[in-house]
Coordinates of C-alpha atoms in Angstrom, one line a residue:
X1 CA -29.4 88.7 4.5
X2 CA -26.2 89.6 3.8
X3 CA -24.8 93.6 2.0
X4 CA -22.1 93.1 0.1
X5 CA -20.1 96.6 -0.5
X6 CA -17.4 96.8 -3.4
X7 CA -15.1 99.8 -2.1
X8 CA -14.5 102.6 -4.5
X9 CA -10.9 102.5 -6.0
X10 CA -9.8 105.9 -5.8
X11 CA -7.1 107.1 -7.5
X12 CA -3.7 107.5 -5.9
X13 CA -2.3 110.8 -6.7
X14 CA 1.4 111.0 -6.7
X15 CA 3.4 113.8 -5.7
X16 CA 1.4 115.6 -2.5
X17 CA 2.4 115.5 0.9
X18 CA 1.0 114.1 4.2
X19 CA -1.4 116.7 4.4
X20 CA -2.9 116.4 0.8
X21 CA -0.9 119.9 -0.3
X22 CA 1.4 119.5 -3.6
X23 CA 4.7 118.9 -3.0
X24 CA 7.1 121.4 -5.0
X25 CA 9.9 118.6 -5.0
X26 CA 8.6 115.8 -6.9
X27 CA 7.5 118.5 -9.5
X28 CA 11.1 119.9 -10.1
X29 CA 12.4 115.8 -10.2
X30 CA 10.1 115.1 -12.9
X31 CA 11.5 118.1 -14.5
X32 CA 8.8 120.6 -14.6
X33 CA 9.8 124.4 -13.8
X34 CA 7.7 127.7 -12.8
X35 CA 7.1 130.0 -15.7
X36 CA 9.2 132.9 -15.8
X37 CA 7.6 136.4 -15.0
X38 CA 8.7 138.0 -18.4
X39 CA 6.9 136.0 -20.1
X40 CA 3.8 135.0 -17.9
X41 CA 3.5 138.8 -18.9
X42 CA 4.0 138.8 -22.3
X43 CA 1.2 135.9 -22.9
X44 CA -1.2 137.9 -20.4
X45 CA -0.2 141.4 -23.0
X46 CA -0.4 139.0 -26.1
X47 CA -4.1 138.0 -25.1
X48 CA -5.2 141.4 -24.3
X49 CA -3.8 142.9 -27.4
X50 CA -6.0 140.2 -29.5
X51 CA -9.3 141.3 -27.1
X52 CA -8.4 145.1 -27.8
X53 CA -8.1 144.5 -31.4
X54 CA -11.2 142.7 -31.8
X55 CA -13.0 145.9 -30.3
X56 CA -11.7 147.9 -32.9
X57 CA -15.0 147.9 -35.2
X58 CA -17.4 149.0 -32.1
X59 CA -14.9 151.3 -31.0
X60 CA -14.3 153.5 -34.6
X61 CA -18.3 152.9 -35.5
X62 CA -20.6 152.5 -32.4
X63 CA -19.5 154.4 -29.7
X64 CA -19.3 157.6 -31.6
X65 CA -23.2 157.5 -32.6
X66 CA -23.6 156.4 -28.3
X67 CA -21.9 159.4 -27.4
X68 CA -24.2 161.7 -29.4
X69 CA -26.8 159.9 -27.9
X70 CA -25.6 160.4 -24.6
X71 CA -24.4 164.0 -25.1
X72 CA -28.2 165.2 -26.0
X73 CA -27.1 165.7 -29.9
X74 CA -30.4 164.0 -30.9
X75 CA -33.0 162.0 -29.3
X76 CA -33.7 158.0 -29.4
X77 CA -36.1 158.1 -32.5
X78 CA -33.5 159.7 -34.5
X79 CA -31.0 157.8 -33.1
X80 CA -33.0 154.8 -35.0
X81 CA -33.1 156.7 -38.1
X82 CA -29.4 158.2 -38.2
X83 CA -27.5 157.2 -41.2
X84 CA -25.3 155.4 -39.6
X85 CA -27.1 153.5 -37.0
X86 CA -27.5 150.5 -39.3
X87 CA -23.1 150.2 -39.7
X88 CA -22.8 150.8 -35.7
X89 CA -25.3 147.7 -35.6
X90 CA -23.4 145.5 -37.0
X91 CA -19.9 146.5 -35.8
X92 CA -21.2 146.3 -32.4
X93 CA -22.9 143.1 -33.2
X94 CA -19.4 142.2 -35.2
X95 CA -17.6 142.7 -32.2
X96 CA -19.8 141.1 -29.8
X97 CA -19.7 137.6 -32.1
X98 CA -16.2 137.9 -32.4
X99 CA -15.0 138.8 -28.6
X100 CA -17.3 136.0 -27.2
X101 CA -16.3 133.0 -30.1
X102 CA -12.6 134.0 -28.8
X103 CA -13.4 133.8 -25.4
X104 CA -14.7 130.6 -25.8
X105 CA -11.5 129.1 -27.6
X106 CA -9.7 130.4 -25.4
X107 CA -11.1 129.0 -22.0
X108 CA -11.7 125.1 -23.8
X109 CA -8.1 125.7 -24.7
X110 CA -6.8 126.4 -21.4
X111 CA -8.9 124.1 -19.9
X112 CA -8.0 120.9 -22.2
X113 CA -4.6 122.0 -23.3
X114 CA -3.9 124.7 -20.7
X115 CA -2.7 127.1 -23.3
X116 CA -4.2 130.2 -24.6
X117 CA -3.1 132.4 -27.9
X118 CA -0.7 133.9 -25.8
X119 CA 0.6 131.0 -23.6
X120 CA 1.2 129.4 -26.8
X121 CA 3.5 132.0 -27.9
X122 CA 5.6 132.6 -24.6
X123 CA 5.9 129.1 -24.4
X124 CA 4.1 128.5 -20.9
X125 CA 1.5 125.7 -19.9
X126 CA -1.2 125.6 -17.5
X127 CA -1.6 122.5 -15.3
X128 CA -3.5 121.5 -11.9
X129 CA -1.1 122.0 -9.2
X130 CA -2.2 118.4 -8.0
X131 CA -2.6 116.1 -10.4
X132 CA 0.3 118.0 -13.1
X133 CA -2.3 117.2 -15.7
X134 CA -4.9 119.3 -17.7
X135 CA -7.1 121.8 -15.3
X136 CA -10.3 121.1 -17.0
X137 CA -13.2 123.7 -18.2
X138 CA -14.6 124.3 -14.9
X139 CA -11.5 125.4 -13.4
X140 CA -10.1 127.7 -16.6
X141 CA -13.8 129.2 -16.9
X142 CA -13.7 130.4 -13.3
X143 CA -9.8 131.4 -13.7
X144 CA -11.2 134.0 -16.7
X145 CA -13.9 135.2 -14.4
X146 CA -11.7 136.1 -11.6
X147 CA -9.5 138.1 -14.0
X148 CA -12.7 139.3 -15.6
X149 CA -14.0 140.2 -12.8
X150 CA -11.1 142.0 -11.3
X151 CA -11.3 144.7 -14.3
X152 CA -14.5 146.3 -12.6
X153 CA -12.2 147.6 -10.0
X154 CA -9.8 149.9 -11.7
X155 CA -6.8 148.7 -9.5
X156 CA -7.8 145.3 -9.7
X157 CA -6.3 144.1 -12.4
X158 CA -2.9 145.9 -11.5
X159 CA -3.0 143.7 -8.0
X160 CA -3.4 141.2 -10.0
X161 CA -0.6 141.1 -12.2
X162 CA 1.7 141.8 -8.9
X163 CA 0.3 139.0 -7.0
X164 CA 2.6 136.1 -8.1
X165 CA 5.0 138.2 -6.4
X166 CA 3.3 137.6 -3.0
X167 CA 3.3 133.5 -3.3
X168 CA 4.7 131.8 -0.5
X169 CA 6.0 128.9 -2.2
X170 CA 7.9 130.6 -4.7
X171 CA 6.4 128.8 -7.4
X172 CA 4.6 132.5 -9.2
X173 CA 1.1 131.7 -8.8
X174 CA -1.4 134.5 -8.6
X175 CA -4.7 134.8 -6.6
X176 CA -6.4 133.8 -9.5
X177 CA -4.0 130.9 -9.7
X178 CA -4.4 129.9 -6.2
X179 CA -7.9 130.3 -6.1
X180 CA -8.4 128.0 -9.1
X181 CA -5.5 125.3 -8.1
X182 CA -3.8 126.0 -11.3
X183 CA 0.7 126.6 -11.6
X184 CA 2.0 127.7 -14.8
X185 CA 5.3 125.8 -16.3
X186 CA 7.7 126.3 -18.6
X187 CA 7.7 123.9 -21.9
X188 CA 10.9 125.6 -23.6
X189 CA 13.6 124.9 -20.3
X190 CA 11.6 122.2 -18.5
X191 CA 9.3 119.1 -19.5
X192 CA 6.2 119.6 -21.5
X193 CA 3.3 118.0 -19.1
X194 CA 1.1 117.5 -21.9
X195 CA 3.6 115.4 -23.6
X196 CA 2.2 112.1 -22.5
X197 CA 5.3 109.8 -23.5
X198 CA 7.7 112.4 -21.7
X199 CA 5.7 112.2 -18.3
X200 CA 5.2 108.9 -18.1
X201 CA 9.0 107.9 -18.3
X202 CA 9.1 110.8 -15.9
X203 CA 6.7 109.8 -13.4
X204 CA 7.8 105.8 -13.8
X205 CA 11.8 106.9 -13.3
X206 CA 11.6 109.0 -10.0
X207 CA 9.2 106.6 -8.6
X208 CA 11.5 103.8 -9.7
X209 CA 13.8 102.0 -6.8
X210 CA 17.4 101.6 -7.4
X211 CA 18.0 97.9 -8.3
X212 CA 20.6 96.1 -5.7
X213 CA 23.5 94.9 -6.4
X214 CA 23.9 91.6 -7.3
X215 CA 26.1 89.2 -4.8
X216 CA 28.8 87.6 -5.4
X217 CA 28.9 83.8 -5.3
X218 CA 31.4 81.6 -3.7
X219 CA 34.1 80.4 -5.4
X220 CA 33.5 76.1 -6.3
X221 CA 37.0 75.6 -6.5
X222 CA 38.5 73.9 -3.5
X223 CA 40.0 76.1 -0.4
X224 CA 43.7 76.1 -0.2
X225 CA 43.8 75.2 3.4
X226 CA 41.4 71.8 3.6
X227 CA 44.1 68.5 3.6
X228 CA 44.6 66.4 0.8
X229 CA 43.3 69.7 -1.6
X230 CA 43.8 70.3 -5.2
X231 CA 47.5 70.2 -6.2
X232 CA 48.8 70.9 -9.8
X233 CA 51.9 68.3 -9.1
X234 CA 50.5 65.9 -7.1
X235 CA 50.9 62.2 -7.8
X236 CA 49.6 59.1 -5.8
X237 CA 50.2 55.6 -6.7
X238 CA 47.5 55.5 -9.2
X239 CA 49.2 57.7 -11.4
X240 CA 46.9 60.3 -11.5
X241 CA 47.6 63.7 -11.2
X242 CA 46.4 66.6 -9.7
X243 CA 45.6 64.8 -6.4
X244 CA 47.4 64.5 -2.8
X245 CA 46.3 62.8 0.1
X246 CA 47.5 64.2 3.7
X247 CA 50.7 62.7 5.1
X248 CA 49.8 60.6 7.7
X249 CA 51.6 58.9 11.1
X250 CA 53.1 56.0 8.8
X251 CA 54.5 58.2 6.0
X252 CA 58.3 58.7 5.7
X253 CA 58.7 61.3 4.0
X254 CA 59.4 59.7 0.7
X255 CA 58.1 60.2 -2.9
X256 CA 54.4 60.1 -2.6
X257 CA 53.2 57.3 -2.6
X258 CA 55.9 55.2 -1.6
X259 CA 58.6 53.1 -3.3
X260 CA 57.8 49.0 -3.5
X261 CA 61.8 47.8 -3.0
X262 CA 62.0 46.3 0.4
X263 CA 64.1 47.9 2.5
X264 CA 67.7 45.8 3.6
X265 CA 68.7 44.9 6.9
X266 CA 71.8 47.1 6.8
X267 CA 72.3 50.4 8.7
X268 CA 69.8 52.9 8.3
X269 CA 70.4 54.6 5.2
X270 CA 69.4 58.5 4.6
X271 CA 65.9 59.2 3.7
X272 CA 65.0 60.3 0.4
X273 CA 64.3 63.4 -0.3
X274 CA 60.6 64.7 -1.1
X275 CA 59.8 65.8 -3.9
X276 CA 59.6 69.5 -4.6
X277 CA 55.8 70.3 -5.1
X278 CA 54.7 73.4 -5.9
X279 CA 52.5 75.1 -3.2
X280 CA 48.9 75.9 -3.8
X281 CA 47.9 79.2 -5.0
X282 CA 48.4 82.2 -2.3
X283 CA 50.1 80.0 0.1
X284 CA 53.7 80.4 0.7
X285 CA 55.9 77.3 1.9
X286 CA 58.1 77.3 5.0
X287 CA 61.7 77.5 4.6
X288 CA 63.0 73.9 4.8
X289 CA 64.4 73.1 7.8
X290 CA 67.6 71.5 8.1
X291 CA 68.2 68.4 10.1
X292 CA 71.0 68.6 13.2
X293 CA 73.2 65.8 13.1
X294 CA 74.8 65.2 16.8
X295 CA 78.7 65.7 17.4
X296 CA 80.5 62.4 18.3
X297 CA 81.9 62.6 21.4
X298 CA 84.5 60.2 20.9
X299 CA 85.9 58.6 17.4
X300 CA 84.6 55.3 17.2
X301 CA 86.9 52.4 15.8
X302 CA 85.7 51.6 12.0
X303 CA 83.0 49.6 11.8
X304 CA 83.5 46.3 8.9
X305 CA 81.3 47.0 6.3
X306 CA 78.6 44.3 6.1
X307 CA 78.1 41.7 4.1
X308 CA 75.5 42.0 1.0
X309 CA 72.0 40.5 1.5
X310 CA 70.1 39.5 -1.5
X311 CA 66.7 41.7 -1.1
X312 CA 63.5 39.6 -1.2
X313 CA 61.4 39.1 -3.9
X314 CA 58.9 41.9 -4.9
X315 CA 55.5 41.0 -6.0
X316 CA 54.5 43.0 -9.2
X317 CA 52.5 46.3 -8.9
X318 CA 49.0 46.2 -9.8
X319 CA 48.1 46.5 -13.5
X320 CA 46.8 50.2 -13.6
X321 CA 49.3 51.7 -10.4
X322 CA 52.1 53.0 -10.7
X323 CA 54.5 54.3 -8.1
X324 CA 56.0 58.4 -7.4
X325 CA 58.4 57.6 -10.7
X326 CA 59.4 54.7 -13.2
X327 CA 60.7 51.5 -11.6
X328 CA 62.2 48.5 -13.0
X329 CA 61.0 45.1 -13.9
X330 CA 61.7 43.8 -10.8
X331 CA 60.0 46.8 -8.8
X332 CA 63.1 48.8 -7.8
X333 CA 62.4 52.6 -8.2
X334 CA 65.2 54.2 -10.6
X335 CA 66.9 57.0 -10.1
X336 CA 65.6 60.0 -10.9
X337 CA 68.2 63.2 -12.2
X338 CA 68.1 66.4 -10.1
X339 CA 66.3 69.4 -11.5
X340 CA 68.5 72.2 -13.0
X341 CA 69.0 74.9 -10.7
X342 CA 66.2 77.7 -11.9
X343 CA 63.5 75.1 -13.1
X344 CA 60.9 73.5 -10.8
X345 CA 60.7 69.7 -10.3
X346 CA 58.8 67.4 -12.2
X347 CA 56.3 65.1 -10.4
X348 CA 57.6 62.2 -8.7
X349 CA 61.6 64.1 -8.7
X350 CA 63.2 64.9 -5.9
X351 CA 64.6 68.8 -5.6
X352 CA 68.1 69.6 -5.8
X353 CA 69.0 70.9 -2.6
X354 CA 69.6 74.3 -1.5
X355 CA 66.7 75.4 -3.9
X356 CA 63.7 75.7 -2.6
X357 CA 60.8 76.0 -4.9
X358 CA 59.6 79.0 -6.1
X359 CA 56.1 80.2 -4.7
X360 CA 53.5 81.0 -7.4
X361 CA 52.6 84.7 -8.0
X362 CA 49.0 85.1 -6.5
X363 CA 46.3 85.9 -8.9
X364 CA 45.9 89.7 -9.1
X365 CA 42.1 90.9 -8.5
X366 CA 40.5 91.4 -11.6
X367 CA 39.0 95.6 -11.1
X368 CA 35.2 96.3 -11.7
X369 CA 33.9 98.5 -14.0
X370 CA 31.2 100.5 -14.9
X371 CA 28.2 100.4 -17.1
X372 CA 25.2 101.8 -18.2
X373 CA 22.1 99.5 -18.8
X374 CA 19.1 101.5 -21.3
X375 CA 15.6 100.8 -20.6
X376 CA 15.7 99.6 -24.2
X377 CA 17.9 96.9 -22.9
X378 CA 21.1 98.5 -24.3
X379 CA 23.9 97.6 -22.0
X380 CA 26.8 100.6 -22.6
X381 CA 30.5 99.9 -20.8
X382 CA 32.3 102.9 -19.7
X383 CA 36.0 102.3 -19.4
X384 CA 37.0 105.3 -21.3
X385 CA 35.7 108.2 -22.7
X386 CA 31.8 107.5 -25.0
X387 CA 30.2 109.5 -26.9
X388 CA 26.5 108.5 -26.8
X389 CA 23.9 110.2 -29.2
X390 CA 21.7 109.5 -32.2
X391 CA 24.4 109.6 -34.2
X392 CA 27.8 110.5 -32.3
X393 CA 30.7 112.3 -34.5
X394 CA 34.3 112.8 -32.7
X395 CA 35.7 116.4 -32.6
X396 CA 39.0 117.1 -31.9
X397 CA 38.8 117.4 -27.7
X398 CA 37.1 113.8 -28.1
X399 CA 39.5 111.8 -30.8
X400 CA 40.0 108.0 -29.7
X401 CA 36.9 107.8 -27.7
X402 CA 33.8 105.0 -28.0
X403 CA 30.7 106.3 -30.0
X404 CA 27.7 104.6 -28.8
X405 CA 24.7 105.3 -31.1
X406 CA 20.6 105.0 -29.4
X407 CA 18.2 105.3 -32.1
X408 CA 15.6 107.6 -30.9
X409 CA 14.1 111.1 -32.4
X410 CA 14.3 112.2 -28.7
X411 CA 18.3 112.0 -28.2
X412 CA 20.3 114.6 -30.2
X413 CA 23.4 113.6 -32.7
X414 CA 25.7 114.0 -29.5
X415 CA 23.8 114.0 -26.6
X416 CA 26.0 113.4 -24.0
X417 CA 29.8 112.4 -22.7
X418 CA 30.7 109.7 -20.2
X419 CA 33.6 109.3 -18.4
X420 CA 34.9 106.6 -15.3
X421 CA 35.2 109.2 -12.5
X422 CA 35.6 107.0 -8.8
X423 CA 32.4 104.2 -7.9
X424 CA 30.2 106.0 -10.8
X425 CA 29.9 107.6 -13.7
X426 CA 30.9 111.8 -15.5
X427 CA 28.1 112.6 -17.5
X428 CA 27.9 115.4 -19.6
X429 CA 25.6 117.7 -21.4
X430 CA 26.6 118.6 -24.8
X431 CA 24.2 121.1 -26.0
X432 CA 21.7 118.5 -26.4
X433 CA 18.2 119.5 -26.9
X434 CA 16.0 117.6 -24.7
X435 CA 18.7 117.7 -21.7
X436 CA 20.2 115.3 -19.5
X437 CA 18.9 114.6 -15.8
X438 CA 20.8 112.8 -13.4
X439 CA 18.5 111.2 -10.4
X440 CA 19.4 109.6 -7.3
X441 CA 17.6 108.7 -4.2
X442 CA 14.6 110.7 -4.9
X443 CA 16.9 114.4 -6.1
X444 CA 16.8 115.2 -9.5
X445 CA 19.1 117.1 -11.2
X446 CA 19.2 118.9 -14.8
X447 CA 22.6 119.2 -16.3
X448 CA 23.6 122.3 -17.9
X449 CA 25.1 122.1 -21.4
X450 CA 28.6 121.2 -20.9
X451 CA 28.9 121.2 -17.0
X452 CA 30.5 118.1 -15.7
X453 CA 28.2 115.8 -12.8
X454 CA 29.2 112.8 -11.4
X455 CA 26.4 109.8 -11.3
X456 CA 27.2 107.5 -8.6
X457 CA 26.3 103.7 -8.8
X458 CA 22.6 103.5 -8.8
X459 CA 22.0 106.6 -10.2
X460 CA 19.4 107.3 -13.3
X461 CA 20.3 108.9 -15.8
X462 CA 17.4 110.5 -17.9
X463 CA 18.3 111.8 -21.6
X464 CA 15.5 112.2 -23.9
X465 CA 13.0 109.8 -23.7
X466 CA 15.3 107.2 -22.9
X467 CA 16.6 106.2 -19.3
X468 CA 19.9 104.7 -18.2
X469 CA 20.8 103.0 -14.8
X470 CA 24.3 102.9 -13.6
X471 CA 25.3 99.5 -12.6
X472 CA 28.7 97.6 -11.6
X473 CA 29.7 95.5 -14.2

C-alpha cells in the first residue's frame, strides 16, 4: 500500500532576509518610505480628537448627575427618579453606541485598508512589515488594545508616543508596532502599497534581471587577407569582375589573365607592366619596387638587329572568354592608353609609372547609441536632448529638442529629460508627480525634481506606471 503526500505550496515571500526578518532595502527600492513623525502624530491627535468629541453628550449630561451620586447629594432611589436621569440615560447610552460603532470602523479599516480617520488625513498607511500588504483584523484589533490598554497607566500612553524614537532600525515603529508586525508608510512622497497596479510593476521591476547584451555577429563578407579574395578591379579571363585568383609560380607578371599573342624568338623584350589594382579595403600596398639593372662592364660592339619572324598562328579565344583587355581579330592584345596622372586605372590598363595607386580610405566605425525600450514596447533613441511626458511642450532652456509622448494617466505632461551622458543615459525629474526612479543592480534610487542622475546601460528606469530599460542601440 502505497501514501501518496502532495506537499503544501507555500507562498514565497519576497523581500526578508536569511533569517526570516524584513529586509529594510528591498522596501526603500520598491519605493516605499517611513512615515514621518509629524504626522504619525497628527493622525494619532486627529483620532483622539474624534473619540473626545464623541464623549461630549456623557460628559455635559451624565457625569454631572454621577457626581451627585457619588458626592452623597441624594441616594440611589432618587437618583432613578431625578429629573434628569432619563437625558443622562440616553447620552450615556448615545455615547456608548457611538464610541464603540467608531471603533469598530476604525479597526476593519486599518485592518483591510490600514488607514484610520486620521491616517487618512496625514496621508500615512499601515502595512505588515513582511508581506508589505494589508495587516488584517486580527493584527489592527490587537494594535488598538495595546494602545488601549496603555491609557490605564497614566504614563503609558506618553511612552508610547516616544517609543518609535527607540527603534533600532530606524524605520519609526512603536512597541505597539513591533508587537503587532505592523510599519507605517508614507503615500504622499513614496508609493501607495495598497495601489495594486503600482506594486506590482514595483515588485516585477526590482526583481527583474538586466537583459544582456546582444553579440555581435561576424561579418559574411570575405577577410582581406585569404588569397584570391574579393577585389573591386579584378578581372580574369572570363571577363568577370570582381574576382582574382592568386598569382602562382607560372605567372609573369602580366595583365591578369594573360595575353594569347605568342611570344617571338627575338631578345627578351621588357615585361609588361601590371595593371594598377586597387587594394582591398584597410590594406595598404607596398611601395613598388624598382628593378636594378647591372652596369656593363665593358661596351659591347652593336649587335645587328634581327631579322622579322612571322609569329604563328593563334587559335581563336573561346566564345564567352575574354582576355585582361580588347584584342584583335587575330588575337593580339591592343594597346591600351596610360591613365591620367590623378585618376586610378581601369581594369585590364596598365598604371602610368611613378604613380602608384591611391589606397582606399578605411571605413570609419559607425558609433553606438543609446535607447530606451518601454515595457509597452515603445522603443525611444536618445541622441540629443527628449522630452518624454504625456504630452511634452518645449520651454525656452529646452528649444530644438525631441518630444516623445507615452499615453498613460500615470506620467505627467513633462515628466522627465534625457540626455546622452558617457555608456548611459541623464535622466531628469521635472516636477512630475508620480516621480522618476532609476534602478540598477538591485539599488533604487528616487530622483528629486530637477536633479540630474546618470542611468548606466542596463539600468531601469521607473516613471509612473510605466518602466524603461536602457539598452545599446
Amino acid at each position: 500500500m502505497e501514501i501518496w503526500e502532495v506537499a503544501e505550496q507555500v507562498d514565497q515571500i519576497e523581500g526578508l532576509t536569511a533569517d526570516g526578518k524584513p529586509d529594510p532595502d528591498y522596501a526603500a527600492s520598491l519605493g516605499l518610505k517611513d512615515a514621518p513623525l509629524g504626522r504619525r502624530a497628527l493622525g494619532s491627535g486627529v483620532d483622539i480628537v474624534v473619540y473626545l468629541l464623541l464623549q461630549i453628550p456623557y460628559l455635559v449630561f451624565t457625569v454631572p448627575l454621577l457626581l451627585k451620586l457619588v458626592q452623597g447629594r441624594f441616594g440611589f432611589s432618587r437618583f432613578l427618579s431625578h429629573p434628569d436621569f432619563l437625558l443622562a440615560l440616553i447620552a450615556a447610552a448615545a455615547t456608548t453606541l457611538l464610541t464603540l460603532i467608531f471603533a469598530v470602523l476604525q479597526i476593519v479599516f486599518h485592518g483591510r485598508q490600514g488607514v484610520t480617520l486620521g491616517k487618512s488625513i496625514a496621508g500615512i498607511r499601515s502595512v505588515n512589515v513582511k508581506t508589505l500588504e494589508r495587516p488584517g483584523l486580527g493584527k489592527a484589533f490587537l494594535r488598538a488594545l495595546v494602545v488601549w490598554g496603555s491609557s490605564i497607566v497614566v504614563v503609558g500612553p506618553i511612552v508610547f508616543l516616544i517609543s518609535p524614537l527607540l527603534n533600532k532600525e530606524n524605520r519609526n515603529r512603536g512597541w505597539h508596532d513591533q508587537a503587532t508586525d505592523i510599519w507605517t508608510v508614507d503615500v504622499r512622497e513614496g508609493l501607495d502599497p495598497y495601489d495594486e497596479k503600482r506594486m506590482r510593476i514595483a515588485r516585477k521591476t526590482v526583481a527583474a534581471e538586466p537583459v544582456a547584451e546582444r553579440k555581435s555577429l561576424p561579418s559574411l563578407s570575405t577577410p582581406n587577407e585569404q588569397a584570391g579574395g574579393y577585389r573591386p578591379s579584378g578581372r580574369v579571363s572570363a571577363g568577370v569582375l570582381g574576382v582574382s585568383r592568386p598569382k602562382g609560380k607560372g605567372d609573369d607578371g602580366g595583365a591578369p589573365g594573360g595575353s594569347l599573342a605568342t611570344p617571338s624568338s627575338g631578345p627578351a623584350a621588357p615585361k609588361p607592366v601590371a595593371p594598377a589594382i586597387p587594394p582591398s579595403r584597410g590594406v595598404t600596398p607596398p611601395p613598388p619596387t624598382p628593378t636594378p639593372t647591372p652596369p656593363s662592364p665593358t661596351p659591347t660592339p652593336p649587335t645587328p638587329a634581327p631579322q622579322p619572324q612571322t609569329p604563328l598562328p593563334t587559335p581563336p579565344p573561346p566564345t564567352g572568354a575574354t582576355s585582361g583587355g580588347p584584342v584583335t581579330s587575330s588575337g593580339t592584345p591592343l594597346p591600351q592608353p596610360p591613365a591620367q596622372p590623378g585618376q586610378p586605372a581601369q581594369p585590364g590598363q596598365p598604371g602610368q609609372p611613378g604613380q602608384p595607386a591611391q589606397p582606399a580610405q578605411p571605413a570609419q566605425p559607425r558609433p553606438s547609441g543609446v535607447m530606451l525600450k518601454v515595457d509597452s514596447g515603445e522603443r525611444i533613441p536618445v541622441a540629443g536632448v527628449v522630452l518624454v511626458g504625456r504630452d511634452p511642450a518645449l520651454t525656452e532652456n529646452t528649444l530644438g529638442a525631441r518630444t516623445v509622448s507615452i499615453i498613460d494617466v500615470s506620467v505627467s505632461k513633462t515628466h522627465m529629460s534625457l540626455r546622452p551622458s558617457g555608456d548611459g543615459v541623464e535622466v531628469t525629474d521635472r516636477g512630475s508627480t508620480n516621480g522618476t526612479v532609476v534602478i540598477h543592480e538591485g539599488a533604487s534610487r528616487r530622483l528629486k525634481a530637477w536633479e540630474p542622475v546618470v542611468a548606466p546601460v542596463g539600468a531601469m528606469i521607473r516613471f509612473g506606471d510605466r518602466s524603461a530599460l536602457v539598452r545599446r542601440g
